[in-house]
Amino acid sequence: MTQSFLSDLLTRVAAVGRVISPSADRTPLADLCHALVTGRGEATSLALARTILDRIKRLDAAEKKAFLLELQNRFGPDPKAVEKALAAYRDAPNGVALRALNRATEPVSQELIRRLNRAPGGTADLVALRADLLTMLKDAPELEALDADFRHLFTSWFNRGFLELRQIDWSTSAEVLEKIIAYEAVHEIRGWEDLRRRVAAPDRRLYAFFHPALRGDPLIFVEVALTAAIPGAIGGILAEERPHMAPEDATTAVFYSISNCQEGLRGISFGNFLIKQVVEELRREFETLTTFVTLSPVPGLRRWAESAAAKKDGGLTPAQKTLVANLATGAGTPTDPALAGLAARYLTDPDDSAGRVARDPVARFHLGNGARLERIHLGADDSPRGMSASWGVMVNYLYDLATIERNHEAFATRGEIIASPAVQKLARAGAK
Amino acid sequence: MTQSFLSDLLTRVAAVGRVISPSADRTPLADLCHALVTGRGEATSLALARTILDRIKRLDAAEKKAFLLELQNRFGPDPKAVEKALAAYRDAPNGVALRALNRATEPVSQELIRRLNRAPGGTADLVALRADLLTMLKDAPELEALDADFRHLFTSWFNRGFLELRQIDWSTSAEVLEKIIAYEAVHEIRGWEDLRRRVAAPDRRLYAFFHPALRGDPLIFVEVALTAAIPGAIGGILAEERPHMAPEDATTAVFYSISNCQEGLRGISFGNFLIKQVVEELRREFETLTTFVTLSPVPGLRRWAESAAAKKDGGLTPAQKTLVANLATGAGTPTDPALAGLAARYLTDPDDSAGRVARDPVARFHLGNGARLERIHLGADDSPRGMSASWGVMVNYLYDLATIERNHEAFATRGEIIASPAVQKLARAGAK
Amino acid sequence: MTQSFLSDLLTRVAAVGRVISPSADRTPLADLCHALVTGRGEATSLALARTILDRIKRLDAAEKKAFLLELQNRFGPDPKAVEKALAAYRDAPNGVALRALNRATEPVSQELIRRLNRAPGGTADLVALRADLLTMLKDAPELEALDADFRHLFTSWFNRGFLELRQIDWSTSAEVLEKIIAYEAVHEIRGWEDLRRRVAAPDRRLYAFFHPALRGDPLIFVEVALTAAIPGAIGGILAEERPHMAPEDATTAVFYSISNCQEGLRGISFGNFLIKQVVEELRREFETLTTFVTLSPVPGLRRWAESAAAKKDGGLTPAQKTLVANLATGAGTPTDPALAGLAARYLTDPDDSAGRVARDPVARFHLGNGARLERIHLGADDSPRGMSASWGVMVNYLYDLATIERNHEAFATRGEIIASPAVQKLARAGAK
Amino acid sequence: MTQSFLSDLLTRVAAVGRVISPSADRTPLADLCHALVTGRGEATSLALARTILDRIKRLDAAEKKAFLLELQNRFGPDPKAVEKALAAYRDAPNGVALRALNRATEPVSQELIRRLNRAPGGTADLVALRADLLTMLKDAPELEALDADFRHLFTSWFNRGFLELRQIDWSTSAEVLEKIIAYEAVHEIRGWEDLRRRVAAPDRRLYAFFHPALRGDPLIFVEVALTAAIPGAIGGILAEERPHMAPEDATTAVFYSISNCQEGLRGISFGNFLIKQVVEELRREFETLTTFVTLSPVPGLRRWAESAAAKKDGGLTPAQKTLVANLATGAGTPTDPALAGLAARYLTDPDDSAGRVARDPVARFHLGNGARLERIHLGADDSPRGMSASWGVMVNYLYDLATIERNHEAFATRGEIIASPAVQKLARAGAK
């Protein structure tokens, strides 16, 4: 890439506005990135950023991977600046030198991503690009460093302070609603009528977080049922025909589905903020609400139990091994009370093998938020997915504002899994 | 600070919602910051962040300075992590190790600022806090490192991709309009009637950038007059009584005032993006517009000329020294054609002494954007401010989309100051 | 009804706000109406109006009819006032006396309807009430006088000046969109995916008129396809899979479906205003559009032809009689060119028997708007409805702004049916 | 006017869109009106209506009066249709014939006004035209019949059901706010700072009614102060510097100014609906509010007292005559307790001479709404206007929802003026 060539190119980019010039199309993408990040072409930086993002979209999988690798390798920290900053720190190892070292070691790729973000629609394109990167990570773990750049910037950009909570209902645009249908990951929404039951019934609510740069595209949403009691099965909540209740009469808000929408934002956590703000909203609107609780799947129960049953020292009791075997052959039923004990053990025994407090990912999320494992329900989800993941077992996690902080503390610092006495009793019984 | 004390404290914070508990009020602020950034208290992190920001607001100047210093010193990078990352880098000085070193050297203060930002209204409070910090920097230059943290984060948060351009007119809320009145820094807006002349006349426009987290508070705005020719004086543009022109008949858009609104965002640059997007908007709306030009002050002319005249080798010609002397005594007049030559030299001679290309800050801004110094006008601003800064001299910078990129390039890489032939001729004449 | 009883009742209505008091529930509806219209109870007139409207909604069909008859008979003009005004007019038959007579003869029911309209949601309830009334008219033609009161007020309230044109697209709320699905009367919208094809494709538009008092409930809408030529069949327009065209390349706007939404507004005409304003909107947005044309059904063709064929002097030629007979038995096909001639005669021969200019209701609408009957297409709509109404024949009406006024004039005053030369030729051929 | 001439004219109007053709400009206005109302020119009726309204605006006062007279005389009811309907009624004097007579006697001018209203901006122009008409009525009382047409239609169009209540605050557009400044008729708003005190202080509210066809132009508004007690003087409420109170602590809502905005809507009453809806809004927002009261001027007190004092049998006591005389010479003071008795008599004695229940127009408005005359305050308004109208006397009218209906009833049917015991006592004392 000669400087004059690119300079001419950019001049043309500027002159034609957003239209991509043919020569911009022939220049290697990484050269365009270099032009963007070295600040040549300030004047046209938006058009150039747009051009690069459009080019990236048209790459096939192999080309995209090659491009991302080049990005990571070519746009790392500047070695000379690093050496200089290291020398200065060696001479005077103080805070100022450390911060200078921090600046010197910042990969150029971060500045590049920031400049790409300036383009109209840039944020959405970058989130999509990271989604692609995440799918490549398994085969190309060396891209982890570049992913860290994305994660670092996205954590900053998608700060809770920049998110907006919106209630989604029947006055919401079709544009947004069809995204909700598409993104629901836990209990599939079967078309517009099913959606209407979840957002327009008087005793249903749906709340989502949005980011201003992703207008109309939610980040995460939670579905809420207002009920008279803690529910023990998902069927009644999703039923097509069911009596509605006046929301003013409800005592309980049930978070029965939480869906992350943006694959490219994996690892950037909003869920705990969402639940807590929705609790606040609901308390303000309905003073009669006293109980805030989830109705959650137990996605890892069956796999764990079958694996433990197959091992000699998997920790199951002989009765539990029999239970698992019978469930597999159909000789046992998923309403066998012993299954509750097995689930209680799965959820409350620490997962020493992996060095994690709790085995179940959903449990880790809610316990980490300070919720308490409240109840275990058999036959609560007879959908194929529910049966295959947990023989239909579902659980409630209770969000009790008075203890949420103490629970979180106990879980985070001392690895305590907070469960109700009833669940503890089940777990003890299951261990015998 | 004992862990249990703070834990209790935070529990109470959680229970009372946003109300600050009395004990939160007695805990040292930096301890609260420590609690926030170490992630104890996830559950209540919004309430805690809000508490800290409210406490900061109530500090007096000395307390605030002490707090900021403590912030910088106590919340630097973690020394142990830095040592470990350095050792790893020494062992294997590759890209992965470098990126790890970068993460290890990130000051904890950055994460703290990110967490404070989660609170409702956090962004505005942090921008205000940095404004305070900037006023302290002169007497406490050691705070520069902390300021770098703010600058780093604000650059990321106030990325062009997150800004929204809005036209301000008479249908805008009083809330926003009164901020425009307050923020106008170049040509004072004298009350609501004057404002109306600038936003509601058919041949006037006002555009501003907004950030979603600072709803209703503009970041920067530009005032535009639509005219039939390049204007040579500000008086006619600001006149109370003047004929309006139909905007469809205008050929020229004059950017006659650009005001940055947020002191706390100093050094985060939006101006070039603003001007370029407004040019795009105006071209789309009015196809007859062919010329985009500023009418700009020359803020440093008089100070430079008087200082140069006082020096033996200040570089002025004898005639120019006499001119400056006469202007000081009143024997000379600011319409003396020789003043134009003096101004041309001031604006186009490189500023070798300070290692800068151009002496004048406004010139540096527009030339850096790729504009061309087009014309110099005597007697163009007879306000006290205009007379005291530049003996009433104003200039036009021309934004010509066909050459903007080449101009920027020449200025940024080769230090060329791009001026029209007429201005060049004036400069040559002034140098004789 | 004693005055004191009602007075007490109303006091209670006032005290409880909008809740209907038990005694209000027992009072005869017409007595409540009397209380409302005699102005006793100004203070509570909104609550009383709301009460009455709610009561009306709960009436069954027979009760409602009885109520409407009582309304008409009890709330006619005041006989005494009429006699007085008549006497005055006899004494001095001038304009002032005439206007006084007009006021005296105004039925009290009109004032009653106006007062009912004051209640929140009153307009929607009154439109629904008239829809009920219209269904009763056939069996109870004596209600025609009351219907005239509704029509008189609705014509005033739904004046074109109060209507708002809105483009409906994929950013519109689900609430409005589902009404569009429900109201489409010409070419059924088969669910949300079909709707999306009609409002979100780049070469499709849907515009509707709304009234501020019926927020979210359209009055009438028109669906538009942007095409490269005048289409000859509906199938290609409604096809699930079809190539889209860039709207900037279109030359022709096709109004392929117009649906009235509010049965209760029958006879209040908006269609001509809608088409003309949409033509204006489209011309403003797309300068390349030169042709504005409908693709319309011919709803009365088959019934007319079969009836005429059955009569001795129905006016059909022997060949046409044979054609009709063969179409009935399946021996003929709807692509027989002779069918075009038959359709041309149906559409262009004056309908002397009924004293109407044109036989076909859709023809009357568009010709009355000043459009010209442009083309006749065979096999243009093979849906069951299209086949049963017109053997699949459809036609284009052309809206040509240069002749629209002259055409309207000719149709309205001289009963001329304006058709293109091609259609005229077909009609002449068909008559032989 | 020949039909063909106008037809051609209208064709041209249609062809040029909204531009007025030169010939339309030369045609007599009333001929254009005739063309509009006879329905020739449906196709172009919006453009023609717009043309007529634009022409009317350019008429001078004499021309406008001549035009309005022609309108009234030429566009009365159709005599032939009237005769026919009269004959039918004579033959069969039933309800159907009466309603037909009503339709036949409707002046054509009403249909004309309805058609003018179809034009964009038509409603605003018609309201302005009636304002002109009202100013002419004094000198041309014969226009009263045409005014009745306007009043009839406006009453229908500005039905309560079509009005929208909006709170005006500092987030309202400057466009609307400057109208509020201009329209305030009771206690002048002295610029934007004064306005801000009235709409943006935490213990102040301003509510207005809007009509959809007059976007941004209020019909009527009321200013409210939230206080801890019923106020006895306007000064404290309007003071520039005053302590604010938290609205949650207020017990009393004071309606201290009500302004009608549209002169052309005189006689179309919204005030009672406004006050009652604002009471509802405030009760919903602030549960602590228990008292809803006005602080009102007594505009007719002084003129009445001086006139009564000058008459032999004006009904004043000798002491009251002396009081009035002393107030005139300055020998008396407006804080003389006897003035309260005089005011009480003015406000509570029936106005037998004019056949009206209450003398004071403001009293008639609030008593008619069902409010109670609660208190009389001396020295409550020392502005020039207040002194000249009532020697500074102001009063409170109390809106008590529990008695509002009974009060209204007593006032409307039995002519009882409802006053508090304290005011009644003052009146009795004043009569001695």
Tab-separated table of C-alpha atoms in Angstrom, chain B residues 31 49 77 83 87 96 108 112 122-123 129 173-174 212 237 305 315 321-322 381 414 423 428:
chain	number	residue	atom	x	y	z
B	31	ASP	CA	-14.022	2.616	51.265
B	49	ALA	CA	-22.876	3.904	42.970
B	77	PRO	CA	-3.111	-1.056	38.752
B	83	GLU	CA	4.672	-8.113	38.298
B	87	ALA	CA	7.445	-11.824	34.282
B	96	VAL	CA	-0.680	-12.702	24.012
B	108	VAL	CA	-8.624	-0.098	38.945
B	112	LEU	CA	-14.502	2.078	39.332
B	122	GLY	CA	-24.161	8.560	36.520
B	123	THR	CA	-22.765	9.771	33.209
B	129	LEU	CA	-16.576	15.433	38.205
B	173	SER	CA	-38.337	22.204	24.534
B	174	ALA	CA	-37.556	25.230	26.701
B	212	PRO	CA	-28.370	9.285	24.949
B	237	ILE	CA	-25.836	37.936	10.634
B	305	ALA	CA	1.103	40.785	17.330
B	315	GLY	CA	9.591	38.910	12.902
B	321	LYS	CA	5.480	47.406	14.319
B	322	THR	CA	4.256	50.921	13.672
B	381	ASP	CA	-16.572	42.065	14.603
B	414	ARG	CA	3.507	17.835	5.780
B	423	VAL	CA	-4.782	35.052	1.463
B	428	ARG	CA	3.477	37.533	1.025
